Amino acid sequence: MAEESAGTPKGVQRDAISTRLPQVFLPRANLFYRAFLLAIPFGALVGGYTWYRLCRSPDITEVRMPIGQPVMFSHRHHVGDLKIDCRYCHTSAEKSSFAGVPSTQICMSCHSQLFTDSPLLEPVRESAAAGRPIAWNRVHNLPDYVYFNHSIHVNKGVGCTTCHGAVNEMPLMMKTQTLFMEWCLQCHRDPARTQRPDSEIYSVSWEPGPKQGETGAALALKHHLDSEHLTNCSVCHR
Amino acid sequence: MKPPHRYSGANAAGGLRHWRSLDELSDTPEFRQWLEREFPENASDWLDAERDGLGRRRFLSLMGASLALAGFAGCSLRSREKIVPYVAQPEEIVPGRPLYYATAMPLRGYGRGIIVETQMGRPVKIEGNPAHPDSLGATDAVMQAAVLELWNPDRSQTPMFQGGISDWGQFESELLAVMAKMSAADGEGMAILTEASTSPTLQRQRAAWLAKFPKARWYWGGGGSPIPKLPPAGADFGKADLIVSIGCDIFADQPGSLRFTRQFAKRRRVENGRVNPNRLYVLESTPTITGSMADHRLAAPPDRIAAVLRWANGRGDEVLDPAEQTFARNLAADLAAHRANSIVIAGETEPDQIRSLAESMGAGKNSQSLPEDELATLCGDLAGGHVQNLFILGGNPAYNSPAALGFADHLRKATFTVHLGHYYDETSRQCRWHLPQTHFLEEWSDILASGGTPTIIQPVIDPLYAGKSIHEVLSLLTGTFRPSGYDIVRATWGASGKGDFGTFWDQSVHDGIVAGAPPAAAPGARAAGDAVATPAPSGAPAIPPPALTPGADYLLIRPDPAVGDGRWADNGWLQEMPKPMTKLTWDNAAILSPAMARRHGLGTGDMIDLHAGGRSVRAPVMVLPGQADRCVTVHLGYGRTVAGKVGSNRGFSAYPLQDAHSPWCLAGLEIRKAEGTYELATTQHHFSMEGRDIVRVAGVDEFRANPEFAAPKLPHPPSLLPAAPPLHHHATYAWGLTVDLSTCTGCAACVIACQAENNIPYVGKEQVAAGREMHWIRIDRYFEGAPENPAMLNQPVLCMHCENAPCEVVCPVAATVHNDEGLNTMIYNRCVGTRYCSNNCPYKVRRFNFLEYSPPPDSAEAQGENPNVTVRRRGVMEKCTYCVQRINLSRIAAELDNRRIRDGEIQTACQQACPAEAIVFGNLLDPGSRVSRRKKEPVNYGLLTELNTRPRTTYLARIRNPFSTKESA
């Protein structure tokens, strides 16, 4: 390599070559080049911001985007109008990681008597008759490397609506929170802000009061909540 | 391919006290390479590049193309996940919570009690049943690996007729015609071959079948392992002051091994600074884990074993060499002193002469409750034309029987042959019909423990495929069609005349043991003695056992420590488990002693031809210190031709060498060097820690004189790490773990338990050879002393969870960090795969996913994964987590009850499996916890503490109890 680059082509005069070279760049070329250089940081900023906004847009997060279901089940009707307790259908919320989606049998415990000819309920009756389960569309989906446990949250002062929103106002279920880790950490860093009395866990009307700072802190203490422990990676990732 | 390692004999005397291999002892360049690199050379290269035609250029162009197309991949929407609830939810199922069922695993005819964890109906983990006398809550590697066996997609899924797919209906219609003929002929010419078992239901069905067909024949046999011989009832390896094992792998190979290990460990554990150990003499020809636990071990060929025993018995005028003489003199003195409280036990594989010598040494006669193998008789009867309709129920005798018997050839003489088996295997292919057999986790059955305690085997999942159990097929053969295994097993126990049968049944199934004696139909003592119509053997006349020719070369044949007689060949966990003494994976080898290898000019990896009894087999050599001179050991279970995707065509089959009359030991072996070399994937050099003072051991006298020998109070050299890291004083728990080297036998149950619990994939032989095995816990095997007759030590090494963790400071993305309870946690979703952490770990306990090793999510194997542990993808580092998922689940359970986690509530997977209770885990902030008390023992020491890493995992030094002349005086 070194030998080749050191020598010049034999029999050709260097000066002769340089004088014969044509002008390829127009005088304006420098301007384009400077503009392009300026555009790089600007583009990076715009691109970064677009990416940031895109990741947080409802198209990606699905926040407040109702999800269609095989049965047009309305939480507004069942929770808001009829005031059925969450645990009537989500039976394992208090004792398991998974809150539980009701079996067809739970639907049929009422609907074998009520609205027995409603076309909306045809998939439920079909499921009960054929013994074929209903495949619901998952609305709240965490990545597989996150291990969320319902039981420890509802037993330690975190109510359903804190994460799931006012389900009593939702005709079709939708997310109200992004479920991003930064959102989880808001409470894990400061559990007091959402702590509610044990009696209010399943209430859909509970709102933090003006003295939430004090009452929440007292409840967090009672529930043995320690933000230093709760912000360990291994609490949710294993 | 690497050149074969040759042992030069250099440096053998000086230098290291403990060494892991001959290469380390003589410090060969190959060893330096393994030592000095974090991963071996080219570990990060694409191994199959040449084979796939995927060179660097092609790789780059493909990468470029995939990068360009990656943008399009981002455009696709994620498919929406479904939640599919039950139609009618079973009462006991809470989604997200496991259910546990007690049952038993049949092993060599006896049952080991287990508790199976199921997640939403899927069996995912096996633990021992604490109430079962042969388990006591512990498991071994094979029991742990049974889950993978269940989910193995290679299992037989449908009946096969002459090589084509068929179904049960067609089989039944052909069977009807045969049975009609047989009924008329009283069963003349019909026979059943099945592996010996203590199952009471099997005995009952056998009697019923023989009563219905009085002229039919029933043969027990067809397994490749020796029939277990049980030590006298009441033998307690913890209470005996003297234990003499003559070629008997007490801690690995016996139906009662787990119990024996537990008993022995109790006596060897240092507690409150004191220990009163018994003494274990091991006289063996090939290294076993029992030999590694010995206080005195002598490696000797069978003729010398007999000579030493005769000498020790005071009957011999033998000339012994100095090592033999020391051993024999100590043994004789100890026997004289402790004969009343001693156990002398000889292995099933030892020649009869040695067994009878052992019995004359005051050993109670070992009993055998299973019938002798009758395969040779069956071969004779097939040859004589006495059997036309043969049903082979379970087993794989066309593969796992001595080739000299010629079973596969004899089988062709029968006209109607049926094989019931778990796989469409070598035997199935020789039979007219193959029927799929259910796994023991899918069927109803029953079985006895070695002491006679019965267990009812209950299914924990419906059969995944069209399998039927042996009981259901036997029921078909007695004329009951569409039988249910449940009714068959209940009928056996219903006849036992228990008061309220419903309660009795529910209680027995729930507990996993049946209170009281087995039903009358069960084989109390011998199962073959009560033969209804089995005619006298028509085979060859009895041949006297071959003499123990002095000075001859011996061929020793043993079942493989991992894959047994070949029945677990298709199990990736067992294939990849480094075998306890050889550390070999995915292969078997002809094991030679260093002296014998030197005599023949052989090194590990050379090929040789083994000639014995007029038969010959080609095998790769493995030179193993501790192997007796003049002995070549080969393990069975390899050389399968149709085992499945994992097990086929691995290693060589030793069955062609096996003699029908003396299957385990043959004198007059000749070895000849053959062409070529062979790469054996051993893990013995992997993750080595450079001859530092890692494993510590002392005699009991030295320990009593200086209890703190293992952890001398020395000033530490300066360290870059802080003196004491900030402790989280507000934390309630500080997790720690101890490993007791005095009791650890190196059985590798923990390795497989960890693999099952933590979704650790197996990687294959080529990947292991490149140092990419993924086990989170490895068992280092050390030799001590001269290579000819070394003592052996085992040391499990897992993540130390250092308080000053060197891995954490080098991670650029904080993917490995401490939590407030002292765990060094690994955050997979942050890891970008720099491998700096692994490079900086002095203990070499981190493992990297060089490729996508885990099974695809929709595969059958993925159904057996633990849902509480992340499945790691390619490019991610991983390591022991102290089973953080178990910690978290226990914490949640405790917090729901508003209490603290109790001591012993959390057991790590390795701890739970350990039969020796060598691993203790718990809270260091609780001074009363078991782990805190273990850490206060004087023999407690940490590895490489001079680096000031402050490991949370510590070790209790090994205490040996060698014979001292003071005692005899």
PDB file of C-alpha atoms in Angstrom, chain A residues 2-209:
ATOM      1  CA  ALA A   2       2.607   2.465   1.162  1.00  0.00           C
ATOM      2  CA  GLU A   3       4.713   2.085  -1.996  1.00  0.00           C
ATOM      3  CA  GLU A   4       1.789   2.558  -4.374  1.00  0.00           C
ATOM      4  CA  SER A   5       0.525   5.763  -2.797  1.00  0.00           C
ATOM      5  CA  ALA A   6       3.984   7.260  -2.509  1.00  0.00           C
ATOM      6  CA  GLY A   7       4.712   7.222  -6.240  1.00  0.00           C
ATOM      7  CA  THR A   8       3.046   9.230  -9.016  1.00  0.00           C
ATOM      8  CA  PRO A   9       1.894   7.822 -12.343  1.00  0.00           C
ATOM      9  CA  LYS A  10       4.860   7.549 -14.688  1.00  0.00           C
ATOM     10  CA  GLY A  11       5.223   9.992 -17.574  1.00  0.00           C
ATOM     11  CA  VAL A  12       2.457  12.387 -16.489  1.00  0.00           C
ATOM     12  CA  GLN A  13       3.145  15.931 -15.311  1.00  0.00           C
ATOM     13  CA  ARG A  14       1.257  16.843 -12.121  1.00  0.00           C
ATOM     14  CA  ASP A  15       0.802  20.505 -13.198  1.00  0.00           C
ATOM     15  CA  ALA A  16      -0.652  19.482 -16.490  1.00  0.00           C
ATOM     16  CA  ILE A  17      -3.400  17.494 -14.736  1.00  0.00           C
ATOM     17  CA  SER A  18      -4.438  20.255 -12.321  1.00  0.00           C
ATOM     18  CA  THR A  19      -4.770  22.935 -15.014  1.00  0.00           C
ATOM     19  CA  ARG A  20      -6.990  20.749 -17.154  1.00  0.00           C
ATOM     20  CA  LEU A  21      -9.511  19.950 -14.377  1.00  0.00           C
ATOM     21  CA  PRO A  22     -13.041  21.359 -15.048  1.00  0.00           C
ATOM     22  CA  GLN A  23     -15.057  23.285 -12.419  1.00  0.00           C
ATOM     23  CA  VAL A  24     -17.610  20.749 -11.100  1.00  0.00           C
ATOM     24  CA  PHE A  25     -18.984  22.784  -8.185  1.00  0.00           C
ATOM     25  CA  LEU A  26     -20.988  25.936  -8.711  1.00  0.00           C
ATOM     26  CA  PRO A  27     -20.255  28.933  -6.468  1.00  0.00           C
ATOM     27  CA  ARG A  28     -23.571  28.253  -4.671  1.00  0.00           C
ATOM     28  CA  ALA A  29     -22.301  24.828  -3.538  1.00  0.00           C
ATOM     29  CA  ASN A  30     -20.913  26.205  -0.302  1.00  0.00           C
ATOM     30  CA  LEU A  31     -24.299  27.582   0.654  1.00  0.00           C
ATOM     31  CA  PHE A  32     -26.003  24.235   0.168  1.00  0.00           C
ATOM     32  CA  TYR A  33     -23.317  22.618   2.212  1.00  0.00           C
ATOM     33  CA  ARG A  34     -23.666  25.084   5.075  1.00  0.00           C
ATOM     34  CA  ALA A  35     -27.427  24.759   5.063  1.00  0.00           C
ATOM     35  CA  PHE A  36     -27.109  21.006   5.169  1.00  0.00           C
ATOM     36  CA  LEU A  37     -24.722  21.204   8.124  1.00  0.00           C
ATOM     37  CA  LEU A  38     -27.199  23.404   9.953  1.00  0.00           C
ATOM     38  CA  ALA A  39     -30.035  21.050   9.108  1.00  0.00           C
ATOM     39  CA  ILE A  40     -28.380  18.087  10.836  1.00  0.00           C
ATOM     40  CA  PRO A  41     -28.831  19.258  14.450  1.00  0.00           C
ATOM     41  CA  PHE A  42     -32.154  20.817  13.590  1.00  0.00           C
ATOM     42  CA  GLY A  43     -33.346  17.601  11.956  1.00  0.00           C
ATOM     43  CA  ALA A  44     -32.148  15.560  14.899  1.00  0.00           C
ATOM     44  CA  LEU A  45     -34.105  17.798  17.250  1.00  0.00           C
ATOM     45  CA  VAL A  46     -37.258  17.665  15.162  1.00  0.00           C
ATOM     46  CA  GLY A  47     -36.883  13.939  14.601  1.00  0.00           C
ATOM     47  CA  GLY A  48     -36.282  13.276  18.272  1.00  0.00           C
ATOM     48  CA  TYR A  49     -39.262  15.335  19.279  1.00  0.00           C
ATOM     49  CA  THR A  50     -41.471  13.620  16.691  1.00  0.00           C
ATOM     50  CA  TRP A  51     -40.331  10.231  17.931  1.00  0.00           C
ATOM     51  CA  TYR A  52     -40.997  11.277  21.539  1.00  0.00           C
ATOM     52  CA  ARG A  53     -44.485  12.506  20.703  1.00  0.00           C
ATOM     53  CA  LEU A  54     -45.203   9.508  18.520  1.00  0.00           C
ATOM     54  CA  CYS A  55     -44.333   7.068  21.311  1.00  0.00           C
ATOM     55  CA  ARG A  56     -46.730   8.906  23.593  1.00  0.00           C
ATOM     56  CA  SER A  57     -49.493   9.336  21.056  1.00  0.00           C
ATOM     57  CA  PRO A  58     -52.680   7.349  21.558  1.00  0.00           C
ATOM     58  CA  ASP A  59     -51.961   5.526  18.293  1.00  0.00           C
ATOM     59  CA  ILE A  60     -49.115   3.800  20.084  1.00  0.00           C
ATOM     60  CA  THR A  61     -50.191   3.854  23.727  1.00  0.00           C
ATOM     61  CA  GLU A  62     -53.896   3.211  22.984  1.00  0.00           C
ATOM     62  CA  VAL A  63     -54.799   5.583  25.799  1.00  0.00           C
ATOM     63  CA  ARG A  64     -58.482   6.480  25.532  1.00  0.00           C
ATOM     64  CA  MET A  65     -58.854   4.274  22.457  1.00  0.00           C
ATOM     65  CA  PRO A  66     -61.757   1.875  23.058  1.00  0.00           C
ATOM     66  CA  ILE A  67     -60.959  -1.695  22.006  1.00  0.00           C
ATOM     67  CA  GLY A  68     -63.592  -3.762  20.224  1.00  0.00           C
ATOM     68  CA  GLN A  69     -64.605  -7.039  21.840  1.00  0.00           C
ATOM     69  CA  PRO A  70     -66.398 -10.186  20.657  1.00  0.00           C
ATOM     70  CA  VAL A  71     -69.195  -9.223  23.063  1.00  0.00           C
ATOM     71  CA  MET A  72     -69.980  -5.509  23.311  1.00  0.00           C
ATOM     72  CA  PHE A  73     -69.712  -5.587  27.089  1.00  0.00           C
ATOM     73  CA  SER A  74     -70.306  -2.253  28.811  1.00  0.00           C
ATOM     74  CA  HIS A  75     -68.612  -1.474  32.087  1.00  0.00           C
ATOM     75  CA  ARG A  76     -70.667   1.737  32.211  1.00  0.00           C
ATOM     76  CA  HIS A  77     -73.843  -0.325  32.385  1.00  0.00           C
ATOM     77  CA  HIS A  78     -72.612  -3.056  34.750  1.00  0.00           C
ATOM     78  CA  VAL A  79     -70.490  -0.918  37.070  1.00  0.00           C
ATOM     79  CA  GLY A  80     -71.989   2.546  36.639  1.00  0.00           C
ATOM     80  CA  ASP A  81     -75.702   1.730  36.390  1.00  0.00           C
ATOM     81  CA  LEU A  82     -75.986  -1.628  38.162  1.00  0.00           C
ATOM     82  CA  LYS A  83     -73.177  -1.033  40.701  1.00  0.00           C
ATOM     83  CA  ILE A  84     -71.874  -4.594  40.512  1.00  0.00           C
ATOM     84  CA  ASP A  85     -68.703  -4.989  42.546  1.00  0.00           C
ATOM     85  CA  CYS A  86     -65.459  -5.478  40.570  1.00  0.00           C
ATOM     86  CA  ARG A  87     -64.778  -8.767  42.350  1.00  0.00           C
ATOM     87  CA  TYR A  88     -68.039 -10.350  41.207  1.00  0.00           C
ATOM     88  CA  CYS A  89     -66.437 -10.946  37.828  1.00  0.00           C
ATOM     89  CA  HIS A  90     -62.709 -10.370  38.475  1.00  0.00           C
ATOM     90  CA  THR A  91     -62.666 -13.059  41.121  1.00  0.00           C
ATOM     91  CA  SER A  92     -58.951 -13.460  41.762  1.00  0.00           C
ATOM     92  CA  ALA A  93     -57.951  -9.781  42.009  1.00  0.00           C
ATOM     93  CA  GLU A  94     -57.446 -10.082  45.757  1.00  0.00           C
ATOM     94  CA  LYS A  95     -55.542 -13.356  45.821  1.00  0.00           C
ATOM     95  CA  SER A  96     -53.567 -13.732  42.619  1.00  0.00           C
ATOM     96  CA  SER A  97     -51.304 -11.881  40.227  1.00  0.00           C
ATOM     97  CA  PHE A  98     -54.041 -12.119  37.617  1.00  0.00           C
ATOM     98  CA  ALA A  99     -57.338 -10.389  38.383  1.00  0.00           C
ATOM     99  CA  GLY A 100     -59.264 -12.922  36.335  1.00  0.00           C
ATOM    100  CA  VAL A 101     -61.551 -12.465  33.381  1.00  0.00           C
ATOM    101  CA  PRO A 102     -64.987 -13.947  34.085  1.00  0.00           C
ATOM    102  CA  SER A 103     -65.825 -17.389  32.811  1.00  0.00           C
ATOM    103  CA  THR A 104     -68.874 -17.765  30.578  1.00  0.00           C
ATOM    104  CA  GLN A 105     -70.604 -19.291  33.566  1.00  0.00           C
ATOM    105  CA  ILE A 106     -70.310 -16.018  35.511  1.00  0.00           C
ATOM    106  CA  CYS A 107     -71.978 -14.132  32.638  1.00  0.00           C
ATOM    107  CA  MET A 108     -74.678 -16.756  32.481  1.00  0.00           C
ATOM    108  CA  SER A 109     -75.365 -16.591  36.201  1.00  0.00           C
ATOM    109  CA  CYS A 110     -77.382 -13.451  35.397  1.00  0.00           C
ATOM    110  CA  HIS A 111     -77.965 -13.781  31.677  1.00  0.00           C
ATOM    111  CA  SER A 112     -79.631 -17.145  31.881  1.00  0.00           C
ATOM    112  CA  GLN A 113     -82.487 -15.063  33.320  1.00  0.00           C
ATOM    113  CA  LEU A 114     -81.964 -11.550  31.923  1.00  0.00           C
ATOM    114  CA  PHE A 115     -81.952 -10.483  28.275  1.00  0.00           C
ATOM    115  CA  THR A 116     -82.043 -14.121  27.279  1.00  0.00           C
ATOM    116  CA  ASP A 117     -82.917 -13.250  23.684  1.00  0.00           C
ATOM    117  CA  SER A 118     -80.652 -10.223  23.202  1.00  0.00           C
ATOM    118  CA  PRO A 119     -78.652 -10.572  19.996  1.00  0.00           C
ATOM    119  CA  LEU A 120     -75.727  -8.800  21.752  1.00  0.00           C
ATOM    120  CA  LEU A 121     -75.403 -11.807  24.034  1.00  0.00           C
ATOM    121  CA  GLU A 122     -75.461 -14.393  21.271  1.00  0.00           C
ATOM    122  CA  PRO A 123     -71.680 -15.124  21.565  1.00  0.00           C
ATOM    123  CA  VAL A 124     -72.087 -15.740  25.311  1.00  0.00           C
ATOM    124  CA  ARG A 125     -74.967 -18.175  24.851  1.00  0.00           C
ATOM    125  CA  GLU A 126     -73.071 -19.867  22.044  1.00  0.00           C
ATOM    126  CA  SER A 127     -69.999 -20.220  24.281  1.00  0.00           C
ATOM    127  CA  ALA A 128     -72.062 -21.728  27.096  1.00  0.00           C
ATOM    128  CA  ALA A 129     -73.846 -24.120  24.753  1.00  0.00           C
ATOM    129  CA  ALA A 130     -70.782 -25.266  22.826  1.00  0.00           C
ATOM    130  CA  GLY A 131     -68.364 -25.176  25.756  1.00  0.00           C
ATOM    131  CA  ARG A 132     -66.090 -22.968  23.678  1.00  0.00           C
ATOM    132  CA  PRO A 133     -64.507 -20.059  25.557  1.00  0.00           C
ATOM    133  CA  ILE A 134     -64.813 -16.436  24.465  1.00  0.00           C
ATOM    134  CA  ALA A 135     -61.507 -14.912  23.330  1.00  0.00           C
ATOM    135  CA  TRP A 136     -61.464 -11.362  24.704  1.00  0.00           C
ATOM    136  CA  ASN A 137     -59.091  -8.734  23.395  1.00  0.00           C
ATOM    137  CA  ARG A 138     -56.543  -7.739  25.982  1.00  0.00           C
ATOM    138  CA  VAL A 139     -56.713  -4.033  26.763  1.00  0.00           C
ATOM    139  CA  HIS A 140     -54.011  -3.643  29.413  1.00  0.00           C
ATOM    140  CA  ASN A 141     -50.944  -5.469  28.175  1.00  0.00           C
ATOM    141  CA  LEU A 142     -47.605  -5.295  29.957  1.00  0.00           C
ATOM    142  CA  PRO A 143     -44.372  -6.579  28.375  1.00  0.00           C
ATOM    143  CA  ASP A 144     -43.516 -10.172  29.266  1.00  0.00           C
ATOM    144  CA  TYR A 145     -40.537  -9.102  31.395  1.00  0.00           C
ATOM    145  CA  VAL A 146     -42.779  -7.168  33.798  1.00  0.00           C
ATOM    146  CA  TYR A 147     -44.377  -9.137  36.624  1.00  0.00           C
ATOM    147  CA  PHE A 148     -47.374  -7.209  37.865  1.00  0.00           C
ATOM    148  CA  ASN A 149     -49.378  -8.650  40.744  1.00  0.00           C
ATOM    149  CA  HIS A 150     -52.948  -7.483  41.338  1.00  0.00           C
ATOM    150  CA  SER A 151     -53.278  -8.945  44.823  1.00  0.00           C
ATOM    151  CA  ILE A 152     -50.448  -6.991  46.401  1.00  0.00           C
ATOM    152  CA  HIS A 153     -51.743  -3.709  44.939  1.00  0.00           C
ATOM    153  CA  VAL A 154     -55.376  -4.010  45.996  1.00  0.00           C
ATOM    154  CA  ASN A 155     -54.308  -5.230  49.437  1.00  0.00           C
ATOM    155  CA  LYS A 156     -51.883  -2.347  49.900  1.00  0.00           C
ATOM    156  CA  GLY A 157     -54.103   0.646  49.288  1.00  0.00           C
ATOM    157  CA  VAL A 158     -54.090   0.930  45.495  1.00  0.00           C
ATOM    158  CA  GLY A 159     -57.617   1.067  44.110  1.00  0.00           C
ATOM    159  CA  CYS A 160     -58.826  -0.270  40.776  1.00  0.00           C
ATOM    160  CA  THR A 161     -59.584   3.125  39.255  1.00  0.00           C
ATOM    161  CA  THR A 162     -56.106   4.432  40.058  1.00  0.00           C
ATOM    162  CA  CYS A 163     -54.780   2.426  37.120  1.00  0.00           C
ATOM    163  CA  HIS A 164     -57.890   1.451  35.173  1.00  0.00           C
ATOM    164  CA  GLY A 165     -59.622   4.840  35.310  1.00  0.00           C
ATOM    165  CA  ALA A 166     -63.332   5.481  35.694  1.00  0.00           C
ATOM    166  CA  VAL A 167     -64.546   2.222  34.223  1.00  0.00           C
ATOM    167  CA  ASN A 168     -68.060   3.160  35.295  1.00  0.00           C
ATOM    168  CA  GLU A 169     -68.047   5.693  32.456  1.00  0.00           C
ATOM    169  CA  MET A 170     -66.687   3.412  29.740  1.00  0.00           C
ATOM    170  CA  PRO A 171     -69.130   1.772  27.346  1.00  0.00           C
ATOM    171  CA  LEU A 172     -66.180  -0.150  25.902  1.00  0.00           C
ATOM    172  CA  MET A 173     -63.031  -0.790  27.934  1.00  0.00           C
ATOM    173  CA  MET A 174     -60.045   1.406  27.245  1.00  0.00           C
ATOM    174  CA  LYS A 175     -56.749   2.332  28.815  1.00  0.00           C
ATOM    175  CA  THR A 176     -56.532   5.601  30.681  1.00  0.00           C
ATOM    176  CA  GLN A 177     -52.834   5.321  31.476  1.00  0.00           C
ATOM    177  CA  THR A 178     -49.845   4.622  29.279  1.00  0.00           C
ATOM    178  CA  LEU A 179     -48.545   1.769  31.481  1.00  0.00           C
ATOM    179  CA  PHE A 180     -45.052   3.123  30.808  1.00  0.00           C
ATOM    180  CA  MET A 181     -42.448   2.404  33.444  1.00  0.00           C
ATOM    181  CA  GLU A 182     -42.213   6.126  34.227  1.00  0.00           C
ATOM    182  CA  TRP A 183     -45.907   5.984  35.088  1.00  0.00           C
ATOM    183  CA  CYS A 184     -45.467   2.938  37.363  1.00  0.00           C
ATOM    184  CA  LEU A 185     -42.588   4.675  39.086  1.00  0.00           C
ATOM    185  CA  GLN A 186     -44.668   7.728  39.973  1.00  0.00           C
ATOM    186  CA  CYS A 187     -46.360   5.683  42.663  1.00  0.00           C
ATOM    187  CA  HIS A 188     -43.436   3.412  43.457  1.00  0.00           C
ATOM    188  CA  ARG A 189     -41.392   6.536  44.191  1.00  0.00           C
ATOM    189  CA  ASP A 190     -44.146   8.257  46.121  1.00  0.00           C
ATOM    190  CA  PRO A 191     -46.761   5.721  47.202  1.00  0.00           C
ATOM    191  CA  ALA A 192     -48.610   8.237  49.372  1.00  0.00           C
ATOM    192  CA  ARG A 193     -50.116  10.105  46.428  1.00  0.00           C
ATOM    193  CA  THR A 194     -52.579   7.356  45.572  1.00  0.00           C
ATOM    194  CA  GLN A 195     -53.017   5.482  48.859  1.00  0.00           C
ATOM    195  CA  ARG A 196     -56.632   5.047  49.824  1.00  0.00           C
ATOM    196  CA  PRO A 197     -58.347   3.439  52.800  1.00  0.00           C
ATOM    197  CA  ASP A 198     -58.945  -0.300  52.493  1.00  0.00           C
ATOM    198  CA  SER A 199     -62.692   0.311  52.374  1.00  0.00           C
ATOM    199  CA  GLU A 200     -62.381   2.432  49.219  1.00  0.00           C
ATOM    200  CA  ILE A 201     -60.274   0.092  47.061  1.00  0.00           C
ATOM    201  CA  TYR A 202     -63.169  -1.005  44.849  1.00  0.00           C
ATOM    202  CA  SER A 203     -64.916   2.329  44.890  1.00  0.00           C
ATOM    203  CA  VAL A 204     -65.252   4.001  41.511  1.00  0.00           C
ATOM    204  CA  SER A 205     -65.972   7.405  43.010  1.00  0.00           C
ATOM    205  CA  TRP A 206     -62.989   7.816  45.348  1.00  0.00           C
ATOM    206  CA  GLU A 207     -60.843  10.879  44.685  1.00  0.00           C
ATOM    207  CA  PRO A 208     -57.766  12.012  46.577  1.00  0.00           C
ATOM    208  CA  GLY A 209     -58.816  14.648  49.117  1.00  0.00           C
TER     209      GLY A 209
END
